[in-house]
XYZ file of C-alpha atoms in Angstrom:
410
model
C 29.252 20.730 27.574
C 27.882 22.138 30.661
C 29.997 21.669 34.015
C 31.424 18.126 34.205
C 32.359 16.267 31.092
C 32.457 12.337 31.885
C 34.238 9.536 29.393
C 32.584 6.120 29.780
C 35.340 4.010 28.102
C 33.881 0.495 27.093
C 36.108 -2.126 25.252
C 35.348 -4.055 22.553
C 34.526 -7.733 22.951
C 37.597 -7.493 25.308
C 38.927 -11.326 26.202
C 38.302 -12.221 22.115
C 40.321 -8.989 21.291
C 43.222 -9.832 23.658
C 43.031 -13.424 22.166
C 42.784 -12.511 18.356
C 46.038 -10.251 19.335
C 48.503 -12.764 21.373
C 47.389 -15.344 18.443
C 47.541 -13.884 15.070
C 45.954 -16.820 13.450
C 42.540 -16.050 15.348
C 42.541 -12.693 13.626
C 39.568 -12.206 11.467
C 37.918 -15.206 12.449
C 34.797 -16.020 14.477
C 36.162 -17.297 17.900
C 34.160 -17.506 21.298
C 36.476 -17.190 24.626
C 35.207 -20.292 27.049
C 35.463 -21.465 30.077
C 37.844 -24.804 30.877
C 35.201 -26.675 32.640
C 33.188 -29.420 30.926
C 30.586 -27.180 31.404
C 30.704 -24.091 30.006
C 28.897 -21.676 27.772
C 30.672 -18.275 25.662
C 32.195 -15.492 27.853
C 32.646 -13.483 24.688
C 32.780 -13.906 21.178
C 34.315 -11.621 18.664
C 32.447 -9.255 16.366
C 32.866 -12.328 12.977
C 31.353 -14.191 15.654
C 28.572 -11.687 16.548
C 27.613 -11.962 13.085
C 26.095 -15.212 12.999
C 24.183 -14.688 16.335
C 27.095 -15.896 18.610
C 25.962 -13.870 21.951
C 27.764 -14.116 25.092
C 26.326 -16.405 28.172
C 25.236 -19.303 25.035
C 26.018 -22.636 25.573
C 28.724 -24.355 22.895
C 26.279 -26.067 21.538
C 23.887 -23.176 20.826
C 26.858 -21.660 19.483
C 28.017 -23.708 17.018
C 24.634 -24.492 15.833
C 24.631 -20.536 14.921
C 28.321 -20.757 13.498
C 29.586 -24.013 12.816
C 33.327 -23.265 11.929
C 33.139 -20.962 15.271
C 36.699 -21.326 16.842
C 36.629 -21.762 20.130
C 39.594 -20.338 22.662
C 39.699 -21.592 26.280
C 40.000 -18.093 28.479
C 42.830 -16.949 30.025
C 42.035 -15.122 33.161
C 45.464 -13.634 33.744
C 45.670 -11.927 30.536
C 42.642 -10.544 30.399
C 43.726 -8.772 33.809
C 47.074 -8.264 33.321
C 45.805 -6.245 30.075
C 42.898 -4.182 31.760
C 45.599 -2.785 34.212
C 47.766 -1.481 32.119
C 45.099 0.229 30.458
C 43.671 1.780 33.390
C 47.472 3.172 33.956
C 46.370 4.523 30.636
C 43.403 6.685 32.214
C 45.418 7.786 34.878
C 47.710 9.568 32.478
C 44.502 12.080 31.655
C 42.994 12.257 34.833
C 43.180 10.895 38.426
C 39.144 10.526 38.740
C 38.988 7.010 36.930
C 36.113 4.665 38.305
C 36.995 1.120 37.238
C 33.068 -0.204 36.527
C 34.418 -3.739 35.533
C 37.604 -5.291 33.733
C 36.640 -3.666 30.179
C 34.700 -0.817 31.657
C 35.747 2.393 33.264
C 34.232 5.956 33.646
C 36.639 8.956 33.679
C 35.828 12.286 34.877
C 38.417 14.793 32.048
C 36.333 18.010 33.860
C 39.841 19.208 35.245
C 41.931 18.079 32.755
C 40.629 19.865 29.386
C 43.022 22.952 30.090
C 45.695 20.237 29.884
C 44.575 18.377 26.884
C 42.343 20.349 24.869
C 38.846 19.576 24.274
C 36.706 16.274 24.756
C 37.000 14.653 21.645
C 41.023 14.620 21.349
C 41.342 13.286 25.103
C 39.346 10.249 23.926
C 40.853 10.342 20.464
C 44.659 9.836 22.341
C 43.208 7.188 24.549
C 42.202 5.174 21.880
C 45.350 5.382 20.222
C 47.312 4.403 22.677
C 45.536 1.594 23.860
C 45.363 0.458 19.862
C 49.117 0.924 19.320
C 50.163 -0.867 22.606
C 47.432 -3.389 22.788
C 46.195 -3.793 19.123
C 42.497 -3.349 20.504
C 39.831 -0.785 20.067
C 37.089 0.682 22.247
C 33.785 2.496 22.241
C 33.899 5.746 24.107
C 30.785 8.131 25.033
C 31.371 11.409 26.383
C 28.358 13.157 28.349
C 27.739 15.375 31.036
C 27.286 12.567 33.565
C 27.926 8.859 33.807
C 24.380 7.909 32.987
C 24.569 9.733 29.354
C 28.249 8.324 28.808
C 27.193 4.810 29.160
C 24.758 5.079 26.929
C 26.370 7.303 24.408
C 29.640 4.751 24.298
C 26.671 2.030 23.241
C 25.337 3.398 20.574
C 28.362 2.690 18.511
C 30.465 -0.184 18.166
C 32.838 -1.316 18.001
C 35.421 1.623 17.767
C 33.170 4.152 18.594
C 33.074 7.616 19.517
C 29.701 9.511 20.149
C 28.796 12.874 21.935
C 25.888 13.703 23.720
C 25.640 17.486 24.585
C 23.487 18.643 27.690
C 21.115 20.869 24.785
C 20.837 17.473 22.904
C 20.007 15.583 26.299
C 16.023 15.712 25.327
C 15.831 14.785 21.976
C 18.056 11.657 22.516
C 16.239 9.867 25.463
C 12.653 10.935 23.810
C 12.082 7.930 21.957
C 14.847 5.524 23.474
C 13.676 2.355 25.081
C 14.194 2.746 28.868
C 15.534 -0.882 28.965
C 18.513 0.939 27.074
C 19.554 3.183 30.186
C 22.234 1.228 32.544
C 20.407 0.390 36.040
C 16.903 -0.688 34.036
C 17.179 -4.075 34.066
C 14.822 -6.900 32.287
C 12.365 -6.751 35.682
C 11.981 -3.154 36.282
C 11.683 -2.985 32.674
C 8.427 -5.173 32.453
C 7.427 -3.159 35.488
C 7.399 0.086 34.045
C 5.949 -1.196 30.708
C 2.769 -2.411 32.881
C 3.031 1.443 33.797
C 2.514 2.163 30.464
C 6.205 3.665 30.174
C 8.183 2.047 27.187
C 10.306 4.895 26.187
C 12.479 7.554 28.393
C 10.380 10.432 27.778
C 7.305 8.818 28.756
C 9.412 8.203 32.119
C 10.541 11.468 32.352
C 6.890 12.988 32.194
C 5.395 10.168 34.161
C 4.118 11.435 37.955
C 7.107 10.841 40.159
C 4.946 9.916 43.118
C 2.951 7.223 41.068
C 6.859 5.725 40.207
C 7.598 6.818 44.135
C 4.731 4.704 45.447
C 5.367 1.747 42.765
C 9.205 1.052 43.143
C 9.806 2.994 46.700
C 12.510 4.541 46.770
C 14.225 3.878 43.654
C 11.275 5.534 42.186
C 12.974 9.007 42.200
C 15.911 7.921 40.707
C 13.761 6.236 37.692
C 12.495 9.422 36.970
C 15.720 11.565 36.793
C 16.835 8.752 34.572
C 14.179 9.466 32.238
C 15.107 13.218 32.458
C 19.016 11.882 31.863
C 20.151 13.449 35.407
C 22.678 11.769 37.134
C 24.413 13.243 40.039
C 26.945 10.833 40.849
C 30.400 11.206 40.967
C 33.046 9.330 39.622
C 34.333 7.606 42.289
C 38.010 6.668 42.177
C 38.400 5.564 46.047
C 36.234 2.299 45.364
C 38.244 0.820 48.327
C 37.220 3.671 50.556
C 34.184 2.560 50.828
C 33.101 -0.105 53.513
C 33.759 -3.290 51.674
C 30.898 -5.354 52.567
C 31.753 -9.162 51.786
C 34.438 -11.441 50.496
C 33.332 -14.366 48.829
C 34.007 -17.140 46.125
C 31.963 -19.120 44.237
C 32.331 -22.228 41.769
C 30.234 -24.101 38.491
C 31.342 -27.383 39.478
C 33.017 -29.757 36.556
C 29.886 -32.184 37.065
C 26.933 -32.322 39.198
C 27.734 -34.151 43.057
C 25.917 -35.536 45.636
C 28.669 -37.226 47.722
C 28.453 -35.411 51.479
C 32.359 -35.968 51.130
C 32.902 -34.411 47.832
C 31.021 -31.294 48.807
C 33.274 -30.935 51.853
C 36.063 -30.944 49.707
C 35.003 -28.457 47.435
C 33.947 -25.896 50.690
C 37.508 -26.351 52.018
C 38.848 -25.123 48.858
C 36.426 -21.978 49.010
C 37.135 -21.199 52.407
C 40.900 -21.234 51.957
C 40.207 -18.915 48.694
C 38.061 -16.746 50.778
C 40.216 -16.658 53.856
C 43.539 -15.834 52.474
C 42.252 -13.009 50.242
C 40.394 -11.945 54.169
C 43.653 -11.922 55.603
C 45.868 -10.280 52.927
C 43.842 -7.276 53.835
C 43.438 -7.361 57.293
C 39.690 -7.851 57.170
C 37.543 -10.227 59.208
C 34.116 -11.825 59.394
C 31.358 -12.785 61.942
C 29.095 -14.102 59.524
C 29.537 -16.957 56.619
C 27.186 -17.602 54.238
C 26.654 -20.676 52.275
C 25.170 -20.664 48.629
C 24.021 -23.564 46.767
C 22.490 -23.768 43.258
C 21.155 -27.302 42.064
C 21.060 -29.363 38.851
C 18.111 -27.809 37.427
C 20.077 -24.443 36.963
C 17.209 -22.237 39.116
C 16.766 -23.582 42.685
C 18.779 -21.711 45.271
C 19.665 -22.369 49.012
C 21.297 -19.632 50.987
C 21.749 -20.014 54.599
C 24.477 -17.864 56.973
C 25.870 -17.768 60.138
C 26.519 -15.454 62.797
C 29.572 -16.453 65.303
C 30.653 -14.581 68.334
C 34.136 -14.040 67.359
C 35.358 -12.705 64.270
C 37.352 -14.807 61.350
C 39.645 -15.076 58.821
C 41.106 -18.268 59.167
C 40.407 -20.898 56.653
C 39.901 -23.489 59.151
C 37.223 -21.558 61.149
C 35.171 -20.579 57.620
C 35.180 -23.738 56.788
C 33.729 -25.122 59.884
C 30.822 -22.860 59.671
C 30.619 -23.883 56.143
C 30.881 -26.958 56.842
C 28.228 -26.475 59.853
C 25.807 -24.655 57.824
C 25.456 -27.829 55.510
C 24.812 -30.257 57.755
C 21.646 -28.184 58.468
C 20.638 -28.791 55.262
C 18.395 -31.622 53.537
C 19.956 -31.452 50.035
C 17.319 -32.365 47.585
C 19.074 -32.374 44.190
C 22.171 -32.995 43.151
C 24.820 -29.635 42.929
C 26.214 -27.312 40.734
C 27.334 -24.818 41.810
C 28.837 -24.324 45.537
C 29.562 -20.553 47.125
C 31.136 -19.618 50.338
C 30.862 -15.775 51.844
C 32.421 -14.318 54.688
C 30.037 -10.370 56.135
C 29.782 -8.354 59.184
C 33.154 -7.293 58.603
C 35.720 -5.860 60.120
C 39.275 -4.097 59.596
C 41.622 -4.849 62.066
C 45.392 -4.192 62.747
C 47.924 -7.151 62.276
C 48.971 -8.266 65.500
C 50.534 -11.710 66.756
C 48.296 -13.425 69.274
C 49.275 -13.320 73.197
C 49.939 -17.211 73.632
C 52.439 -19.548 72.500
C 49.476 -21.700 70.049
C 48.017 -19.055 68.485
C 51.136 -17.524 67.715
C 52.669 -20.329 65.822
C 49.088 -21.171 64.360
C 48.893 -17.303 63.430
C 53.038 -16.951 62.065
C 52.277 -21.032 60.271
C 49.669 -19.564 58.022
C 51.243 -15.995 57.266
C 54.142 -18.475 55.625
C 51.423 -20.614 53.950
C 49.948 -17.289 52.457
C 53.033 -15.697 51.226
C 54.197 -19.112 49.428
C 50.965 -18.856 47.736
C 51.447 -15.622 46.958
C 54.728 -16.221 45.414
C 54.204 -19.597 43.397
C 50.269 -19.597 42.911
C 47.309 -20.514 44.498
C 47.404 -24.117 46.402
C 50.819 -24.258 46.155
C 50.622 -25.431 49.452
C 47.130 -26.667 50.957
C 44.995 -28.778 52.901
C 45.938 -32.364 51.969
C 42.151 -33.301 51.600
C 41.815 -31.158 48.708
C 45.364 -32.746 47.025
C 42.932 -35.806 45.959
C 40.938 -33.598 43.573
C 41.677 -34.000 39.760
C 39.787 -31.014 38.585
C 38.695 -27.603 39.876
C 35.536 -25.603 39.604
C 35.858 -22.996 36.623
C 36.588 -19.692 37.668
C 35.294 -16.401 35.848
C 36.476 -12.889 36.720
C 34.104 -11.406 39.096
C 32.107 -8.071 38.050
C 33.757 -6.998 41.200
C 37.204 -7.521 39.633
C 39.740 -4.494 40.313
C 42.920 -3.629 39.591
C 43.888 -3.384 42.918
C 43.079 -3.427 46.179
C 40.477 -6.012 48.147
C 38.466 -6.396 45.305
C 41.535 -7.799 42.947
C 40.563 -11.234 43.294
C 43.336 -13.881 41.917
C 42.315 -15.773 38.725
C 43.599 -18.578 36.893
């Protein structure tokens, strides 16, 4: 290994592993984890399931057309993040540069630590074994000299993997391997490049950086180190260091609406979801943005709004929400409803000057922290008491284990 050495530590069909543990009978079975809407389609199904074509992102239906004695688990957001921390506390026992890329996905960087622990190999080798003897789960680790070659090295085997790609090997690996294979390629730069000619990673590597340069702009240098398998970045541990940009919710509604009043109801909701996770971290808005998909799965309407003051209140999101949509001539009923607060900024906790604000200000602090203590909508806007069901809620790819980005879930 030349300079660093990078783990990318990917676990193996992750909520169906947790499930097939805290339920024995699921063990050895095909199961796919859902969602507990009416509509929903498989967050991930376990490797008996994989076997008859059962692929994440499938409908139920498609799914049990492919496996018809496919068991089917209703997810449990909680445990799936309960579980990922702990095994990030894992990580940390190795080395303190641990980048969390999603809830089953983390890259670590062991450069420092192999004086510690001895070579590569046995630092993944313990991690697995731990997280197998406390968890009962296994996962695919690569090991690489960069993040870009550990990704793709902790693919090429599961589940339970462990593969090693060695800078001297670097060449022979990526010569023949489909570029839609390297993490960042995804299904439209991928038909790009092919109309380029460029189906594999060597023919990337060797293709005339300012051809890709004047193609893709500026990500056309990075497409071509790719294809060389350089990667420069670090593994970035401070992910809350960085200027977080946006804090937003969004929601598959239970069945498609068209009722003005119903849609109201469902933005309130949002905006108290986005507002109180705004204010538990002192951050606030000037501009909300309102997302709508329709029935037919592929039309979207996006439209912000810029206001002179900054927010976090729920009340004041929710009037620009709310403001936003009367602006809009809804042409099809909707299915799914988002709400986004940007242009942010981190401010210091202070009660307001006069007498209002300040009991406005100290009435939803108390709101927040009994919410905080006995669950979301504990206590709430009476308008959306009246509403039998929630939208289904799925772990964000920006779920972390802490910090802004460790959005609740149900």
């Amino acid at each position: 290994m030349s300079e660093r050495v990078i783990l990318h530590i990917d676990m193996n069909a992750f909520f169906a592993s947790v499930e097939q543990q805290s339920n024995p009978a699921l063990r050895g079975k095909p199961i796919a984890v859902i969602g507990s809407a009416k509509r929903t389609v498989v967050t991930t199904s376990s490797y008996e399931a994989r076997a008859y074509g059962v692929k994440t992102g499938m409908t139920v239906w498609e799914a049990k057309r492919n496996c018809p004695h496919l068991i089917l688990v209703i997810g449990n957001n909680r445990k799936y993040t309960w579980t990922s921390a702990r095994i990030v506390k894992i990580f940390l026992d190795y080395t303190p540069l641990v980048e969390v890329f999603s809830i089953d996905e983390a890259f670590l960087d062991i450069t420092g630590s192999l004086s510690l622990f001895g070579p590569p190999e046995r630092i993944a080798c313990l991690i697995k074994a731990r997280i197998k003897r406390l968890f009962g789960i296994t996962c695919s680790i690569g090991i690489a000299p960069n993040k870009l070659l550990a990704k793709l090295a902790s693919e090429m085997r599961k589940p339970d993997g462990l593969v090693v790609i060695r800078q001297d090997e670097v060449k022979k690996v990526l010569e023949n391997l489909p570029v839609k294979e390297l993490c960042g390629v995804g299904s439209k730069t991928g038909r790009k490049l092919e109309l380029c000619g460029i189906r594999t990673c060597g023919e990337l590597g060797r293709f005339p950086v300012e051809v890709l340069r004047k193609k893709f702009g500026i990500i056309g240098e990075r497409l071509h180190l790719m294809g060389l398998g350089i990667d420069e970045s670090p593994v970035d541990p401070a992910e809350e260091a960085d200027e977080v940009k946006s804090v937003g919710h969004s929601m598959t509604l239970e069945h498609d609406i068209s009722s003005h009043k119903e849609i109201l109801r469902y933005l309130l909701q949002l905006s108290e979801m986005v507002g109180r996770r705004a204010r538990r971290y002192n951050v606030r808005g000037r501009t909300v943005t309102l997302s709508i998909r329709y029935a037919d799965f592929d039309t979207w309407v996006g439209k912000q709004e810029t206001l002179p003051d900054h927010i976090n209140r729920s009340e004041d999101i929710y009037r620009a929400a709310a403001a936003i949509l009367e602006t809009l001539a809804l042409t099809q009923p909707v299915r799914l409803l988002g709400v986004r607060l940007t242009s942010l900024s981190y401010q210091s906790s202070q009660l307001p000057l006069f007498a209002e604000e300040r009991k406005k200000t100290l009435m939803i602090d108390a709101v927040d922290q009994v919410n905080d203590r006995y669950g979301d909508f504990a206590v709430t806007f009476g308008s959306i008491l009246d509403e039998e069901e929630k939208g289904s809620r799925v772990i964000s790819p920006a779920w972390r284990p802490s910090g802004i980005r460790n959005i609740e879930v149900g």
